Coordinates of N, CA, C and O in Angstrom, one line a residue:
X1 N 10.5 21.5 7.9 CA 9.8 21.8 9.2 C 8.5 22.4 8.9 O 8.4 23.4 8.1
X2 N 7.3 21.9 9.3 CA 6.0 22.8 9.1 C 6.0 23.7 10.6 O 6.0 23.5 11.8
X3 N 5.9 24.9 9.7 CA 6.1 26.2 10.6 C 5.2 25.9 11.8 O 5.9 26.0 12.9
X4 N 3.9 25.7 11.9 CA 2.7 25.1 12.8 C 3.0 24.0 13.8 O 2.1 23.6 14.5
X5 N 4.0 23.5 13.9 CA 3.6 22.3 14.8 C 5.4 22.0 15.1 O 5.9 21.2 16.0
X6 N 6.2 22.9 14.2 CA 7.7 22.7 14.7 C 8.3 21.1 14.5 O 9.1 20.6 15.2
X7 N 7.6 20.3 13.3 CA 7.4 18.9 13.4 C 8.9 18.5 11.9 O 8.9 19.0 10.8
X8 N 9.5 17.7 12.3 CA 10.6 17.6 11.1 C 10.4 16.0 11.0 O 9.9 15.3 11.9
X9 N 10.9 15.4 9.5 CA 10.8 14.3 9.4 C 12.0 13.6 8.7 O 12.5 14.6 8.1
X10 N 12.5 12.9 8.4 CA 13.3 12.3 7.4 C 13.8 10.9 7.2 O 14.5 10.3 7.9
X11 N 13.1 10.7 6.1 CA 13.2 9.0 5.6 C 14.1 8.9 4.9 O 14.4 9.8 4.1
X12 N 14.7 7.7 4.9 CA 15.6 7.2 3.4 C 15.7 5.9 2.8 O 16.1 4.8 3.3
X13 N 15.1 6.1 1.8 CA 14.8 4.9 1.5 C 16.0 3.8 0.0 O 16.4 4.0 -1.2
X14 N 16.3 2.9 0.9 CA 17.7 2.4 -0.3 C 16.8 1.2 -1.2 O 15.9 0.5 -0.7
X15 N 17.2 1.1 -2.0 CA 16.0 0.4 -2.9 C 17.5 -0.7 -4.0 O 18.6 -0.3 -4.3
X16 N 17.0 -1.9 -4.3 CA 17.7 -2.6 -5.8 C 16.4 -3.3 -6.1 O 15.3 -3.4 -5.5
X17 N 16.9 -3.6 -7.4 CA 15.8 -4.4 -7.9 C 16.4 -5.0 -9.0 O 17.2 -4.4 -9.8
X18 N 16.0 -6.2 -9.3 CA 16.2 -6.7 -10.8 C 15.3 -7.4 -11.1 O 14.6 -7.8 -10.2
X19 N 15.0 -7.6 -12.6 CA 13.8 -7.8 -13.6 C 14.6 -8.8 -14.4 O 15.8 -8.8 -14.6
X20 N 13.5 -10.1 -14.7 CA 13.7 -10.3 -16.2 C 12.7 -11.1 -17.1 O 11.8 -11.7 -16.6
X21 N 12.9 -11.2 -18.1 CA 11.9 -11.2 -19.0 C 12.4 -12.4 -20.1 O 13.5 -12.6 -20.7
X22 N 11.0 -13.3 -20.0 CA 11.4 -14.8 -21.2 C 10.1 -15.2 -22.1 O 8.9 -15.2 -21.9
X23 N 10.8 -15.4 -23.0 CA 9.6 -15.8 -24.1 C 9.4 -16.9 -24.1 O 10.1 -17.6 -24.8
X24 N 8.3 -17.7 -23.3 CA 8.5 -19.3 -23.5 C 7.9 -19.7 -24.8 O 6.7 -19.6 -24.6
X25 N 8.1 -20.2 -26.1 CA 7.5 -20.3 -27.1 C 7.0 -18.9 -27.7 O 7.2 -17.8 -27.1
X26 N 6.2 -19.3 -29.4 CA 5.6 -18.1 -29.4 C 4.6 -17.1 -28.8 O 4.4 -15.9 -29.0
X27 N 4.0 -17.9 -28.1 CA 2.5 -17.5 -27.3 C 2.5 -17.3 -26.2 O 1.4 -17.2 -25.7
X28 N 4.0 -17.4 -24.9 CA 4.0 -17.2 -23.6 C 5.3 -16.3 -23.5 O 6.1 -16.2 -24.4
X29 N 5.3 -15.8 -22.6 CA 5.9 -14.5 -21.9 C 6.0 -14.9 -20.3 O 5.0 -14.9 -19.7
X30 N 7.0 -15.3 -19.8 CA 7.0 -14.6 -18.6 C 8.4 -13.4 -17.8 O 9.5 -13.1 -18.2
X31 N 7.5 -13.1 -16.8 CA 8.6 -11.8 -16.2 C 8.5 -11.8 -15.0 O 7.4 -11.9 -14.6
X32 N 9.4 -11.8 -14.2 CA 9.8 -12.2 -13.0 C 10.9 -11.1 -12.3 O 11.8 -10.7 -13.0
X33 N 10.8 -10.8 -11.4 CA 11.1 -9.5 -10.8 C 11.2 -10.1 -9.0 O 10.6 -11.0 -8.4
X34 N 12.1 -9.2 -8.6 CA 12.2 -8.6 -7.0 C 12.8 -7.7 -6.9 O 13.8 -7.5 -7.6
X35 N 12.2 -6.9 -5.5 CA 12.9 -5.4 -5.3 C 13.0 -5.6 -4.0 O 12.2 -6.3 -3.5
X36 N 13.8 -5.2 -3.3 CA 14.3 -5.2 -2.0 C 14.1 -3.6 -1.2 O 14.9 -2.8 -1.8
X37 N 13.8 -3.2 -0.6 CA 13.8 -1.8 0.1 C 14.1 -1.8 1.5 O 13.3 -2.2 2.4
X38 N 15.3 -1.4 1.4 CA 14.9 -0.7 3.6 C 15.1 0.6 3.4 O 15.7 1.4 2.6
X39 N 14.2 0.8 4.5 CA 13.7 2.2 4.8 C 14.3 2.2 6.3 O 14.5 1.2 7.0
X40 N 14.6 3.5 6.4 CA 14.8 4.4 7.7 C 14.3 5.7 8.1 O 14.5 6.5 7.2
X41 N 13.7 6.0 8.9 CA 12.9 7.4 9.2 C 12.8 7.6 10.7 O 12.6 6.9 11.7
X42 N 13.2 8.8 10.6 CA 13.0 9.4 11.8 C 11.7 11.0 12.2 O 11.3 11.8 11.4
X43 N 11.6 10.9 13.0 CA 10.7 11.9 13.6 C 10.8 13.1 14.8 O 11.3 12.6 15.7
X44 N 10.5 14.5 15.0 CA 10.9 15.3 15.4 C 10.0 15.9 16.0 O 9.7 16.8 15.1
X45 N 9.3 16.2 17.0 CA 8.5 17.4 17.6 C 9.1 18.5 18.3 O 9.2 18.5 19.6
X46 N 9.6 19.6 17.7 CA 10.5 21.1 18.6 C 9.3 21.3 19.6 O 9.7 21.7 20.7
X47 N 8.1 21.0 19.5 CA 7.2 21.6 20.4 C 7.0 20.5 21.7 O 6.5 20.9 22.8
X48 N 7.2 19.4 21.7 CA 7.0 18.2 23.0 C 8.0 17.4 23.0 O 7.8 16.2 23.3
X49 N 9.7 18.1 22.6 CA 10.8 17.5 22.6 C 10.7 15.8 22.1 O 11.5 15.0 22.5
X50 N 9.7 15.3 21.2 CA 9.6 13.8 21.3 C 10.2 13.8 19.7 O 10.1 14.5 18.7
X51 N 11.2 12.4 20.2 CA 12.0 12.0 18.9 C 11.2 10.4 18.8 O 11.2 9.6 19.7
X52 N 10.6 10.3 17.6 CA 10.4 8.7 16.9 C 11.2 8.1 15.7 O 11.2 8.6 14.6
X53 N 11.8 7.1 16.0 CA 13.0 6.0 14.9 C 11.8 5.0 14.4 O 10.7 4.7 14.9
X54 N 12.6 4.6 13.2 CA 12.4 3.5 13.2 C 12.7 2.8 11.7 O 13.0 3.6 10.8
X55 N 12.6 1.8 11.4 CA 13.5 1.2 10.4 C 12.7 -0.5 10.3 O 12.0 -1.2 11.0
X56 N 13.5 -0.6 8.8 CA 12.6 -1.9 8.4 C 13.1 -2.7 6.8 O 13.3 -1.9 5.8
X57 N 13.2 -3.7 6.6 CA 13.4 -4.2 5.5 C 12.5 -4.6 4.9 O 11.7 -5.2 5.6
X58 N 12.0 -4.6 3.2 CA 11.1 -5.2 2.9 C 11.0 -6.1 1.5 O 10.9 -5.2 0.6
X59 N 11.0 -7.2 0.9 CA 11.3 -8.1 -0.1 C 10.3 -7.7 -1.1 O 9.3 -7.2 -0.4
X60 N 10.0 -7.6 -2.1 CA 8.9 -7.4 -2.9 C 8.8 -8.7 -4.5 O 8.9 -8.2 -5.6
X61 N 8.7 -9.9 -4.4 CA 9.0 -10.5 -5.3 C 7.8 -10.3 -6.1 O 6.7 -10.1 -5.7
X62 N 8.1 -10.4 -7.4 CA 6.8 -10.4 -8.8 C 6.7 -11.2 -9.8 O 7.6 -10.9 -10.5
X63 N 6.1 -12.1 -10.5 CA 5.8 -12.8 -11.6 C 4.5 -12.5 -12.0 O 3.5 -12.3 -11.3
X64 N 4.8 -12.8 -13.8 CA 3.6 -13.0 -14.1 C 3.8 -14.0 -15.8 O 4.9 -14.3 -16.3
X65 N 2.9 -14.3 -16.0 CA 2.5 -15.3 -17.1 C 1.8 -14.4 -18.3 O 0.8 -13.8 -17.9
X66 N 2.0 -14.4 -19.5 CA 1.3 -13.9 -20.2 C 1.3 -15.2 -21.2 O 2.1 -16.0 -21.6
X67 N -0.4 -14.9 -21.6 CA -0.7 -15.9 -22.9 C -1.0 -14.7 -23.9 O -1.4 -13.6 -23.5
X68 N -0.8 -15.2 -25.6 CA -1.5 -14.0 -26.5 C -1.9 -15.0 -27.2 O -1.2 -15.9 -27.1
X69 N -3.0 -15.4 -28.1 CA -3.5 -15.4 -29.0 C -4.3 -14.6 -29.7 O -4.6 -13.5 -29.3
X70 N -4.9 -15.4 -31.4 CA -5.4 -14.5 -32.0 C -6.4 -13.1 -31.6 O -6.1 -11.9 -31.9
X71 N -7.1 -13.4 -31.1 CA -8.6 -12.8 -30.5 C -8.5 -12.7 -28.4 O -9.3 -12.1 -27.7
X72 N -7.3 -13.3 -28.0 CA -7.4 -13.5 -26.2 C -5.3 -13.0 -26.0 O -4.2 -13.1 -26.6
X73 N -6.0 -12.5 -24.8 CA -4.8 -12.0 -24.2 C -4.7 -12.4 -22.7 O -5.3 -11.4 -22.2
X74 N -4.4 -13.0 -21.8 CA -4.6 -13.8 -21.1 C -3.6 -13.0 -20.2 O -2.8 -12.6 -20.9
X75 N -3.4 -12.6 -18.7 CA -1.9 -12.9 -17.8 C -2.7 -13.6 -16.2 O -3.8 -13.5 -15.6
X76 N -1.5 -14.2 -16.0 CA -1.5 -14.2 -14.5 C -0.5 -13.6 -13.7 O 0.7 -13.8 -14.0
X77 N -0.8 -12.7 -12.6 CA -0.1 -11.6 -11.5 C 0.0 -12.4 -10.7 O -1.0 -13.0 -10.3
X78 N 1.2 -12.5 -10.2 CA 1.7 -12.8 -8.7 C 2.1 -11.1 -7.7 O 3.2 -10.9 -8.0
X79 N 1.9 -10.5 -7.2 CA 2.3 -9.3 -7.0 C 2.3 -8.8 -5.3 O 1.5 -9.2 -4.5
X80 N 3.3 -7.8 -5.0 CA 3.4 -7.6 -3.9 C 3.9 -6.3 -3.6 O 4.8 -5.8 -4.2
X81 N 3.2 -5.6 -2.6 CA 3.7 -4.0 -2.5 C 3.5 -3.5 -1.3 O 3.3 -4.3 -0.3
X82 N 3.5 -2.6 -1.2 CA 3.0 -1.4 0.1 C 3.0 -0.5 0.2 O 3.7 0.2 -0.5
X83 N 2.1 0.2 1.5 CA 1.4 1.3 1.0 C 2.4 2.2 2.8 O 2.5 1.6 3.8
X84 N 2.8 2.9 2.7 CA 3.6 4.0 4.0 C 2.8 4.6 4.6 O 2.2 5.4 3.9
X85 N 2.5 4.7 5.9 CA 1.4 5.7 6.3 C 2.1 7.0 6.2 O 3.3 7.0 6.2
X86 N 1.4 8.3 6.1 CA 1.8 9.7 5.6 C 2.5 10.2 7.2 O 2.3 9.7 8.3
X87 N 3.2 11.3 6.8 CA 4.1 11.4 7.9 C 3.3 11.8 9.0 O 3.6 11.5 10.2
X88 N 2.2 12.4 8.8 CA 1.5 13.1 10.0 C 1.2 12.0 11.3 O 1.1 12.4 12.4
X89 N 1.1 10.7 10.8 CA -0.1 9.9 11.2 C 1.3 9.4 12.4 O 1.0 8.9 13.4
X90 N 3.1 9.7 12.1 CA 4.3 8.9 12.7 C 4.4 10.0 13.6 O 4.9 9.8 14.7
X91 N 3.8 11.7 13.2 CA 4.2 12.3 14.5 C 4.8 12.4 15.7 O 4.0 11.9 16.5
X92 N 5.7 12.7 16.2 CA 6.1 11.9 17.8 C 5.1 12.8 18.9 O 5.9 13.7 19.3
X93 N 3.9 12.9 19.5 CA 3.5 13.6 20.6 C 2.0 14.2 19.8 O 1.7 14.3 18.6
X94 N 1.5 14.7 21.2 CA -0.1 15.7 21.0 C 0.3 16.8 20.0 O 1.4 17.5 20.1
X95 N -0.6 16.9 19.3 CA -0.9 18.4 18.4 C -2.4 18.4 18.0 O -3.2 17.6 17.5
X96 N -2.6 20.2 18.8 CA -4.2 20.3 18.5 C -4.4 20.4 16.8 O -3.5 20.8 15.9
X97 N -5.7 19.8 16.6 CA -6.0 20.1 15.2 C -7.1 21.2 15.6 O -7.1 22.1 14.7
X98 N -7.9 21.4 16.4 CA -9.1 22.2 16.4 C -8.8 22.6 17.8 O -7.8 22.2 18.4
X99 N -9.8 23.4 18.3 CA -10.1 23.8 19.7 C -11.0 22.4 20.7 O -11.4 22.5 21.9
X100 N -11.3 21.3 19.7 CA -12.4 20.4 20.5 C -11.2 19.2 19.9 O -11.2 18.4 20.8
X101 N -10.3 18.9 18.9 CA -9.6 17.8 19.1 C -8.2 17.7 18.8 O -7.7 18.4 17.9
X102 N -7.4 16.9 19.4 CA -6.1 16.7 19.1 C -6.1 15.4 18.7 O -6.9 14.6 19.0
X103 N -4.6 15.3 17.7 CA -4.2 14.2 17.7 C -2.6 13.4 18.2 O -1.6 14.0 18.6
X104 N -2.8 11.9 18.2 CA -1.5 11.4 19.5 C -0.9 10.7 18.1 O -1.5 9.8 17.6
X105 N 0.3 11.2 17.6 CA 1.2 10.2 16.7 C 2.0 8.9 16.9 O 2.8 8.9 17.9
X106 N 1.9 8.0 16.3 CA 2.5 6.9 16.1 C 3.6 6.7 15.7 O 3.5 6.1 14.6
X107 N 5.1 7.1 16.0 CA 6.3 6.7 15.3 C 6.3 4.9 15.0 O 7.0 4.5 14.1
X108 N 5.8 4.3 15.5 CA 6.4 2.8 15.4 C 5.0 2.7 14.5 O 4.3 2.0 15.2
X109 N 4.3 3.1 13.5 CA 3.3 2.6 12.8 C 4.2 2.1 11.4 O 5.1 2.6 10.8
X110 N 3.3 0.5 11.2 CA 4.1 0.0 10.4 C 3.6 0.1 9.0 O 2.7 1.0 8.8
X111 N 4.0 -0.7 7.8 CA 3.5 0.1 6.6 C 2.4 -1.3 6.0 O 2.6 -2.5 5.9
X112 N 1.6 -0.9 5.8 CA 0.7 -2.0 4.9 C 1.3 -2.8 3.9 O 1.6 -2.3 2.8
X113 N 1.7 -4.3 4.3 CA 1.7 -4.9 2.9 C 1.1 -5.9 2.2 O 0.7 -6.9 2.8
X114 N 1.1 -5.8 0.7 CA 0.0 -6.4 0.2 C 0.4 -7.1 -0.8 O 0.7 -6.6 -1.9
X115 N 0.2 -8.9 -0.4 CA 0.7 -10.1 -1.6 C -0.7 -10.2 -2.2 O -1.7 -10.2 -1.5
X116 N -1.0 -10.3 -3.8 CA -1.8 -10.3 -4.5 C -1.8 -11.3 -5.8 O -0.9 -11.1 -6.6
X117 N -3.0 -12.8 -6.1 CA -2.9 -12.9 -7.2 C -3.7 -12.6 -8.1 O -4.8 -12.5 -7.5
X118 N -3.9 -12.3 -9.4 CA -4.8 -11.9 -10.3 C -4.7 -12.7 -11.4 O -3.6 -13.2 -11.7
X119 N -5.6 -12.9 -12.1 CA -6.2 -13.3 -13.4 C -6.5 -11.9 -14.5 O -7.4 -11.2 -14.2
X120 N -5.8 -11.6 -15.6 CA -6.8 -10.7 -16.3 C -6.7 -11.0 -17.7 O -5.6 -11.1 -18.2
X121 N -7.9 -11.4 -18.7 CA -8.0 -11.6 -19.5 C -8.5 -10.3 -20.6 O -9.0 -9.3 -20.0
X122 N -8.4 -10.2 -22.2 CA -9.0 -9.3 -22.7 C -9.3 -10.1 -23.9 O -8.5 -10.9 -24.5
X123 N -10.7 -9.7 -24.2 CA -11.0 -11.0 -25.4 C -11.6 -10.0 -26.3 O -12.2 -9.0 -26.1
X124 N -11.0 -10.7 -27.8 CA -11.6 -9.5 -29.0 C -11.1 -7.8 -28.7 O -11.8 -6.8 -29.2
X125 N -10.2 -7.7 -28.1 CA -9.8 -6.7 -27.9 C -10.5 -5.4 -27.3 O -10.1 -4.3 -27.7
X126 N -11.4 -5.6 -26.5 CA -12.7 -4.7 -26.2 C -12.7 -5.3 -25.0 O -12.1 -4.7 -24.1
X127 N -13.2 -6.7 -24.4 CA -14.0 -7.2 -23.8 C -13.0 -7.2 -22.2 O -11.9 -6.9 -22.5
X128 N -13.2 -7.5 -21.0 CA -12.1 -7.6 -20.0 C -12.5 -8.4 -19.1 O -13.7 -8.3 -18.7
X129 N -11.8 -9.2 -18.5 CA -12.3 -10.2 -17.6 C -11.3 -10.1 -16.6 O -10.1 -10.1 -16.9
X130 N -11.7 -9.9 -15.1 CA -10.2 -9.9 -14.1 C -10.7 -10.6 -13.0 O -11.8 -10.2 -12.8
X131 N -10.3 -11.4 -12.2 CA -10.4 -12.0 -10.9 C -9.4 -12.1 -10.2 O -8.3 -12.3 -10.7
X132 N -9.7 -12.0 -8.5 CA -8.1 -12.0 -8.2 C -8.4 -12.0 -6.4 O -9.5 -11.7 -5.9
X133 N -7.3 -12.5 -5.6 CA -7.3 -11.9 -4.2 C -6.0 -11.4 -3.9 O -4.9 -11.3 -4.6
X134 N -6.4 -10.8 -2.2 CA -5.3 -10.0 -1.8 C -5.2 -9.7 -0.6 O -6.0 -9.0 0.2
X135 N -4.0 -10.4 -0.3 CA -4.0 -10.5 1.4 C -3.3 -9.2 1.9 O -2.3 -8.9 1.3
X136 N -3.6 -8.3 2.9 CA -3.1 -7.3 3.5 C -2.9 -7.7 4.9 O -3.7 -8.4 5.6
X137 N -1.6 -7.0 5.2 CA -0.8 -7.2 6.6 C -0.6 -5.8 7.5 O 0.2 -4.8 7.3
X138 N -1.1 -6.0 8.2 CA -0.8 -4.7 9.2 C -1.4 -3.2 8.8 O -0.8 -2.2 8.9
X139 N -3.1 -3.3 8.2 CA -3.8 -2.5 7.9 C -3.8 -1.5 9.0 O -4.1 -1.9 10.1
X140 N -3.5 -0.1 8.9 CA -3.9 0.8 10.0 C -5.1 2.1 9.9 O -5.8 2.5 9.0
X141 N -5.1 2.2 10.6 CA -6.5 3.1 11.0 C -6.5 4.1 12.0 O -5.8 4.1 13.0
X142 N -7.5 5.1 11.7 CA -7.6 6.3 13.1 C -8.0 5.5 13.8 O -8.5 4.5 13.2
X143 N -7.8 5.6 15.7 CA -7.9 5.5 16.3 C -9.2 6.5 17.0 O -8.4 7.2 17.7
X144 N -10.4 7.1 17.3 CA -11.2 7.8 18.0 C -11.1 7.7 19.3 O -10.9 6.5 19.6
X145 N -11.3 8.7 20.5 CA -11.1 8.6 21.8 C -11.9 9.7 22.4 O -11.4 10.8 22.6
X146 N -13.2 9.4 22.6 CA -13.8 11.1 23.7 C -13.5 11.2 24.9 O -14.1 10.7 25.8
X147 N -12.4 12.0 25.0 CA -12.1 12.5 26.0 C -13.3 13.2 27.1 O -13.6 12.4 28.0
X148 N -13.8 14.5 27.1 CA -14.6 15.1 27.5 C -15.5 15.3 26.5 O -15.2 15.5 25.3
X149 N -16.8 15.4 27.0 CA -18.0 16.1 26.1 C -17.4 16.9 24.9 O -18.1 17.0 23.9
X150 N -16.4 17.4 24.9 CA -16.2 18.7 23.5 C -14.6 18.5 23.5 O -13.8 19.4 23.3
X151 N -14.3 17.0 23.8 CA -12.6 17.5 23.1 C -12.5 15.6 23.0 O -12.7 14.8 23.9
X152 N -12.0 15.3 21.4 CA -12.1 14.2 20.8 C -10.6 13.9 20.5 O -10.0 14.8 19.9
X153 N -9.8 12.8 20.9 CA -8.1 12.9 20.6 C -8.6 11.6 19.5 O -9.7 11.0 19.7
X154 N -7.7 11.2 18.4 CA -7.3 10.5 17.8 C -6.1 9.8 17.7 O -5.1 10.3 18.2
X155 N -6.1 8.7 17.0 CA -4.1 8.5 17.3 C -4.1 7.4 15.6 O -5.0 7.4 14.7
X156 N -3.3 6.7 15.7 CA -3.2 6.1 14.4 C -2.2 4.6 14.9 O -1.1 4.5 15.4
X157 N -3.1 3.3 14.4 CA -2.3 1.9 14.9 C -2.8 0.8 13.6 O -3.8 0.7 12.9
X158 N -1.5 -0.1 13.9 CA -2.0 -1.2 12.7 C -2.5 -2.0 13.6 O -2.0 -2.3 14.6
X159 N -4.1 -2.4 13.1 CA -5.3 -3.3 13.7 C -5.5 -4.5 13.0 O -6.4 -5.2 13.6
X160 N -5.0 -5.0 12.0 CA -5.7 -6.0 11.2 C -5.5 -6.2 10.1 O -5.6 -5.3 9.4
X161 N -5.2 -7.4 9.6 CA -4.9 -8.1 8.3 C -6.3 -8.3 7.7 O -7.4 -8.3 8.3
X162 N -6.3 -8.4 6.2 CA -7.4 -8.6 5.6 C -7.5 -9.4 4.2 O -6.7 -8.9 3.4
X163 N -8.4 -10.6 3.9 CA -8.3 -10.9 3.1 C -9.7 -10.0 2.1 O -10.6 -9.5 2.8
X164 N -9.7 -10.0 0.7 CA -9.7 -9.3 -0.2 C -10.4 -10.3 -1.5 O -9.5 -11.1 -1.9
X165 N -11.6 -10.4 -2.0 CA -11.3 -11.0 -3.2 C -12.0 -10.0 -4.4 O -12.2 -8.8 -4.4
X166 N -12.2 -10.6 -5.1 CA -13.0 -9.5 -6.5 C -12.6 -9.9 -8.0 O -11.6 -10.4 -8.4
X167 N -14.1 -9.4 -8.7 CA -14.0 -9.6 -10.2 C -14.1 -8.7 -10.7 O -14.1 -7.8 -9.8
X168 N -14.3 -8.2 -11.9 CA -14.8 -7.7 -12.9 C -14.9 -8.5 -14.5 O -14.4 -9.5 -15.0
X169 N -15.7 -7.6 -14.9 CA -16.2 -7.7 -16.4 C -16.1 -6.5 -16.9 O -16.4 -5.5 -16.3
X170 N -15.9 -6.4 -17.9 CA -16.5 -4.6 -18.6 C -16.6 -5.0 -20.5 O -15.8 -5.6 -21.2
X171 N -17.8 -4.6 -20.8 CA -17.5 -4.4 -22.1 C -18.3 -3.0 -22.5 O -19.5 -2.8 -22.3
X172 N -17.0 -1.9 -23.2 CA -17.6 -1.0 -23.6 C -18.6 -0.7 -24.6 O -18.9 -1.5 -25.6
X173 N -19.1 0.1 -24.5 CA -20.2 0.2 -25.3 C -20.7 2.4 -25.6 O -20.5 3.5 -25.1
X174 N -21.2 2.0 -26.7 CA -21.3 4.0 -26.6 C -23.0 4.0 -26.3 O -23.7 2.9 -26.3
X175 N -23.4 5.0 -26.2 CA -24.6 5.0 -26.0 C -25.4 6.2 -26.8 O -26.6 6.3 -26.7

């Protein structure tokens, strides 16, 4: 219970997973993986009597490819995960944060998830090469709302999917 706000929370999260791992020849590797999770959580405000549920299953499958040679280290990521919004944001009802704003909680806010592929190479053992994209599903965000001149409420909702791409390079160096 946070003494402030009289606010209780409680998740449970049931999880399996199995992994496995193959040497295709001497120079390839792959590993292949899924995890399964449902989550349950519930929400509590003693101060605006509001109760928020809510529940969800979620698949997480994984592979990847490794090459090794002399001088190069090569993988390809297939990958998938997600990110939970923090409890505050599932709140059930208004709680002032200041004298000028409050905020309005989201029990039904869902969790970001994110299928990703990548490339990452390492050459000569120093050098790094990575490229990759990443699709995100049900990105959330504060919500802003000016109420009156000097009192600002906020709330918290998933707005939008997003695609993602990117590289890098790095080679260290001392200076």
């Amino acid at each position: 219970v946070d003494p402030s706000s009289q606010f209780t929370a409680n998740e449970n999260i049931y999880a399996a997973y199995a992994n496995i791992s193959q040497r295709l020849g001497r120079k390839f590797l792959m590993n292949a993986g899924v995890r399964g999770e449902y989550t349950d959580y519930s929400t509590h405000s003693a101060v605006s009597d509001q109760t928020g549920k809510n529940s969800y299953l979620n698949i997480f499958p994984s592979l990847n490819f490794t090459h090794s040679a002399r001088n190069i280290r090569q993988t390809i990521y297939l990958i998938s995960s997600i990110s939970r919004p923090e409890y505050e944001y599932l709140y059930p009802g208004m709680k002032y944060d200041t004298q000028h704003s409050y905020s309005i909680g989201n029990p039904m806010l869902k969790p970001t998830r994110a299928y990703s592929v990548k490339y990452v190479g390492y050459y000569w053992t120093y050098a790094r090469f990575s490229i990759g994209y990443q699709r995100n599903y049900d990105l959330y965000t504060t919500i802003l709302q000016q109420i009156y001149d000097d009192m600002t409420a906020y709330t918290y909702m998933n707005h939008a999917d997003r695609n993602m791409y990117f590289a890098e390079f790095t080679i260290p160096f001392a200076m």
